[in-house]
PDB file of C-alpha atoms in Angstrom:
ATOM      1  CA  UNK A  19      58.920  56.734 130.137  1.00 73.00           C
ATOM      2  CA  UNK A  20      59.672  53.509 132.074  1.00 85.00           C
ATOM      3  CA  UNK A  21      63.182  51.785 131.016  1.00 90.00           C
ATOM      4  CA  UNK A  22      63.128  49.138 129.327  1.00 90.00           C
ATOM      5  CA  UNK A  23      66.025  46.270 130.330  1.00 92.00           C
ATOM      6  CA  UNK A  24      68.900  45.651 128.039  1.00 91.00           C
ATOM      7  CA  UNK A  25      67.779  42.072 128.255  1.00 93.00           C
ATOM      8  CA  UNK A  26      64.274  42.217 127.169  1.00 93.00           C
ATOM      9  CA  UNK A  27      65.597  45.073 124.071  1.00 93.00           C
ATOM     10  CA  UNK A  28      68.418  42.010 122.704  1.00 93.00           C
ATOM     11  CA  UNK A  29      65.319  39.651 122.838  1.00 95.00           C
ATOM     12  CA  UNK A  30      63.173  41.804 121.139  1.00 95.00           C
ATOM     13  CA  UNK A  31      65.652  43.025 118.572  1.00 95.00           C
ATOM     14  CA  UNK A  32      66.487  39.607 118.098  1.00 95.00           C
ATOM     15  CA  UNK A  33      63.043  38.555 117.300  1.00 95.00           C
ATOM     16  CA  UNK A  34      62.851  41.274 115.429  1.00 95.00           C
ATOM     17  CA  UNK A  35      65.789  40.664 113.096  1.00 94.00           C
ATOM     18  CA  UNK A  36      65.111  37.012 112.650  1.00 94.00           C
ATOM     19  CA  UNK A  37      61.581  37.224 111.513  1.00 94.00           C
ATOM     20  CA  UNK A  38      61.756  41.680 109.722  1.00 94.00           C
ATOM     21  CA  UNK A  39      59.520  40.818 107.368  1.00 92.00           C
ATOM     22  CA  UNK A  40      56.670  40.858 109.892  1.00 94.00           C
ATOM     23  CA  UNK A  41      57.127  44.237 111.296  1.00 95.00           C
ATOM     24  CA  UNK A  42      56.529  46.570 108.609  1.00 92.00           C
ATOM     25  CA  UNK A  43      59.815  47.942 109.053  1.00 95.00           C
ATOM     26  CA  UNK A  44      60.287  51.885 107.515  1.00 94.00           C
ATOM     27  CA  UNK A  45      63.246  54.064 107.731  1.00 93.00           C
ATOM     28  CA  UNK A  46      62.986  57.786 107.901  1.00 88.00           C
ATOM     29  CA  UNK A  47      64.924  60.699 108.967  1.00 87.00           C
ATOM     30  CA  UNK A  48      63.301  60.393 112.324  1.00 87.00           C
ATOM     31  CA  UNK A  49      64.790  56.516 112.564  1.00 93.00           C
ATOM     32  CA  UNK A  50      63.881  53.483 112.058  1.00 96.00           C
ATOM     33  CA  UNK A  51      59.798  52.030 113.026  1.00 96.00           C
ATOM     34  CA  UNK A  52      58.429  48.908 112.951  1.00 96.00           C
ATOM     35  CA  UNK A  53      55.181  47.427 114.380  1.00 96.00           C
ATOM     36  CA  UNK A  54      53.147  44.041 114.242  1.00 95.00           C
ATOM     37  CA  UNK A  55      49.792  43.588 115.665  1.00 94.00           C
ATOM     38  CA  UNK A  56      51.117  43.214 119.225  1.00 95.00           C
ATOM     39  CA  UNK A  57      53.911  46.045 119.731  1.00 96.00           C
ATOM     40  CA  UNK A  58      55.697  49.111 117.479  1.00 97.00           C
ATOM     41  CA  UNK A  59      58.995  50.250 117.754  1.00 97.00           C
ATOM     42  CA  UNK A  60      61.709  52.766 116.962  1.00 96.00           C
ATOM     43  CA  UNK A  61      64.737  52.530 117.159  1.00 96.00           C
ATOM     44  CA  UNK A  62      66.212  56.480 116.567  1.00 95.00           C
ATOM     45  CA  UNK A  63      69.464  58.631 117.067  1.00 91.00           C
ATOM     46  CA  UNK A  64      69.152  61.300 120.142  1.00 88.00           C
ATOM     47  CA  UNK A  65      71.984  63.027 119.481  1.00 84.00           C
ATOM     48  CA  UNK A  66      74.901  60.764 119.685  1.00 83.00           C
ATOM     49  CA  UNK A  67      73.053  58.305 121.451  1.00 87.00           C
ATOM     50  CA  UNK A  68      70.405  55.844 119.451  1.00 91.00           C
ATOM     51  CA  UNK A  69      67.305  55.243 121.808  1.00 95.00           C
ATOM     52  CA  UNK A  70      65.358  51.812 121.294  1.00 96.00           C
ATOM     53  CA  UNK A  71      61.388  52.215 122.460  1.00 96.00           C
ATOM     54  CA  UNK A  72      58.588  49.750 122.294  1.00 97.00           C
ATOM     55  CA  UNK A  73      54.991  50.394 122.561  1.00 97.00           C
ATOM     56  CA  UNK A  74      52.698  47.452 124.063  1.00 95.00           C
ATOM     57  CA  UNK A  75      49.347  48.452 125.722  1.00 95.00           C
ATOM     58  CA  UNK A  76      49.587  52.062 125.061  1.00 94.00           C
ATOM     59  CA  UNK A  77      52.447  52.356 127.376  1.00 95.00           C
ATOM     60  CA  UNK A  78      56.004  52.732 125.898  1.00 96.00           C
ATOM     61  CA  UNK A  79      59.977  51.682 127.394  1.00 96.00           C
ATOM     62  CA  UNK A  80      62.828  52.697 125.757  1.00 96.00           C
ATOM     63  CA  UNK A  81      66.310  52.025 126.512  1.00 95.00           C
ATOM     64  CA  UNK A  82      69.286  54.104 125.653  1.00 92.00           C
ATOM     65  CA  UNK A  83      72.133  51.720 126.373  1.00 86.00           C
ATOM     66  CA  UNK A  84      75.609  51.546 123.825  1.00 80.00           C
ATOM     67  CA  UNK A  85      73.780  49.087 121.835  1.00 81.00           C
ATOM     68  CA  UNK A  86      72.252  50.745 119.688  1.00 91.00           C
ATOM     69  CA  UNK A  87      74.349  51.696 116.689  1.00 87.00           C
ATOM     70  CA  UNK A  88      75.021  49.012 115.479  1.00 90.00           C
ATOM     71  CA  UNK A  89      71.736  47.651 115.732  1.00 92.00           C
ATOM     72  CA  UNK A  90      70.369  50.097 113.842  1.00 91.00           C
ATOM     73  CA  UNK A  91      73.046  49.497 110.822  1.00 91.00           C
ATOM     74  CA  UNK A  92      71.958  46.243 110.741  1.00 93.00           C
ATOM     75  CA  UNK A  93      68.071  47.196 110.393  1.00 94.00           C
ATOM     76  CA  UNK A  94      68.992  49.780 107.813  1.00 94.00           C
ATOM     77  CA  UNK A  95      70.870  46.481 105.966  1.00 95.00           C
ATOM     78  CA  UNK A  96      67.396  44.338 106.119  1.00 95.00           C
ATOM     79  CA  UNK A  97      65.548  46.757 105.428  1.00 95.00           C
ATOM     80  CA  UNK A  98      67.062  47.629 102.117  1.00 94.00           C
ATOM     81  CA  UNK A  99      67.471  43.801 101.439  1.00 94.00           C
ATOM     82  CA  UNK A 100      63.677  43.321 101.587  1.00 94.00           C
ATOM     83  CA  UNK A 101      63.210  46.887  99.662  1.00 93.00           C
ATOM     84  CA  UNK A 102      65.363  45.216  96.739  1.00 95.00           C
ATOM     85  CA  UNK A 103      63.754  41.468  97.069  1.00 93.00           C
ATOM     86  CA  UNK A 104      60.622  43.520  96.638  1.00 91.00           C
ATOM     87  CA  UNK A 105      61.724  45.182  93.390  1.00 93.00           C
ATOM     88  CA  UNK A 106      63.074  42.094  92.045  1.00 94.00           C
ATOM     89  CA  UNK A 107      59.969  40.286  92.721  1.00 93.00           C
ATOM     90  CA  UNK A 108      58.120  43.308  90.628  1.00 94.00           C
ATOM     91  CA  UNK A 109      60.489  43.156  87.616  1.00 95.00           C
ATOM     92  CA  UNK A 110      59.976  39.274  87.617  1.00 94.00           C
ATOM     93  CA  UNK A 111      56.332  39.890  87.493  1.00 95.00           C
ATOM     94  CA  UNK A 112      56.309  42.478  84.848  1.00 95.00           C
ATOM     95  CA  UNK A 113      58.602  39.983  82.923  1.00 95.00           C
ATOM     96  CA  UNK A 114      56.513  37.056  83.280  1.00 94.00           C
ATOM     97  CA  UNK A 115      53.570  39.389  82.447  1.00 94.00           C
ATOM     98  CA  UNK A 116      55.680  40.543  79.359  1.00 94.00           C
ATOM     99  CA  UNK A 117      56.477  36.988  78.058  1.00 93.00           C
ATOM    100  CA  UNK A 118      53.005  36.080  78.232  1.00 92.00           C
ATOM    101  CA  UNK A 119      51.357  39.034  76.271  1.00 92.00           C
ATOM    102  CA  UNK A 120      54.395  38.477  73.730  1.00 91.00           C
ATOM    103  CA  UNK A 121      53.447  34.201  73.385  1.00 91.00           C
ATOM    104  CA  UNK A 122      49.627  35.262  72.710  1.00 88.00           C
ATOM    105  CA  UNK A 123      48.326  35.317  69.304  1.00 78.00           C
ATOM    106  CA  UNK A 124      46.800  38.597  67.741  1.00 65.00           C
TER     107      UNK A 124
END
């Protein structure tokens, strides 16, 4: 597996973390993945170092520098964010839904 430079990983992380809605991102006991229609990811724990790999053109890097940790904290963080703006935005619905069917006449 060809490394994959500590530069290029912050970019991509950072990309990654300002825009994590548009990676699909799902944690797992095996790590964290993520994917859009250009690369995947995972970002995972290898013992008691975390490992960062992307996929592009069927070919994938990884990197396996000290970076990693807390990187993967702070995916864990957005990911339950979005998990809970997502549940919000279903109880809203169901509300609305609920008001509605409650203002219509029998």
């Amino acid at each position: 597996m060809p490394d994959l430079k500590i530069q290029e990983a912050k970019l991509l992380f950072n990309k990654i973390r300002s825009n994590p809605k548009s990676y699909d991102l799902k944690t797992s006991t095996e790590g964290i993945t993520g994917k859009d229609d250009k690369i995947s990811f995972k970002l995972y724990r290898n013992g008691e170092r975390s490992i960062f790999e992307v996929t592009i053109d069927g070919l994938t890097f990884a990197n396996s520098t000290g970076e990693w940790n807390n990187a993967m904290i702070m995916l864990e963080n957005i990911i339950k964010k979005i998990e809970k703006e997502t549940e919000n935005s279903k109880v809203q619905q169901a509300l609305d839904k609920l008001k509605k069917y409650l203002s219509e006449e029998n």
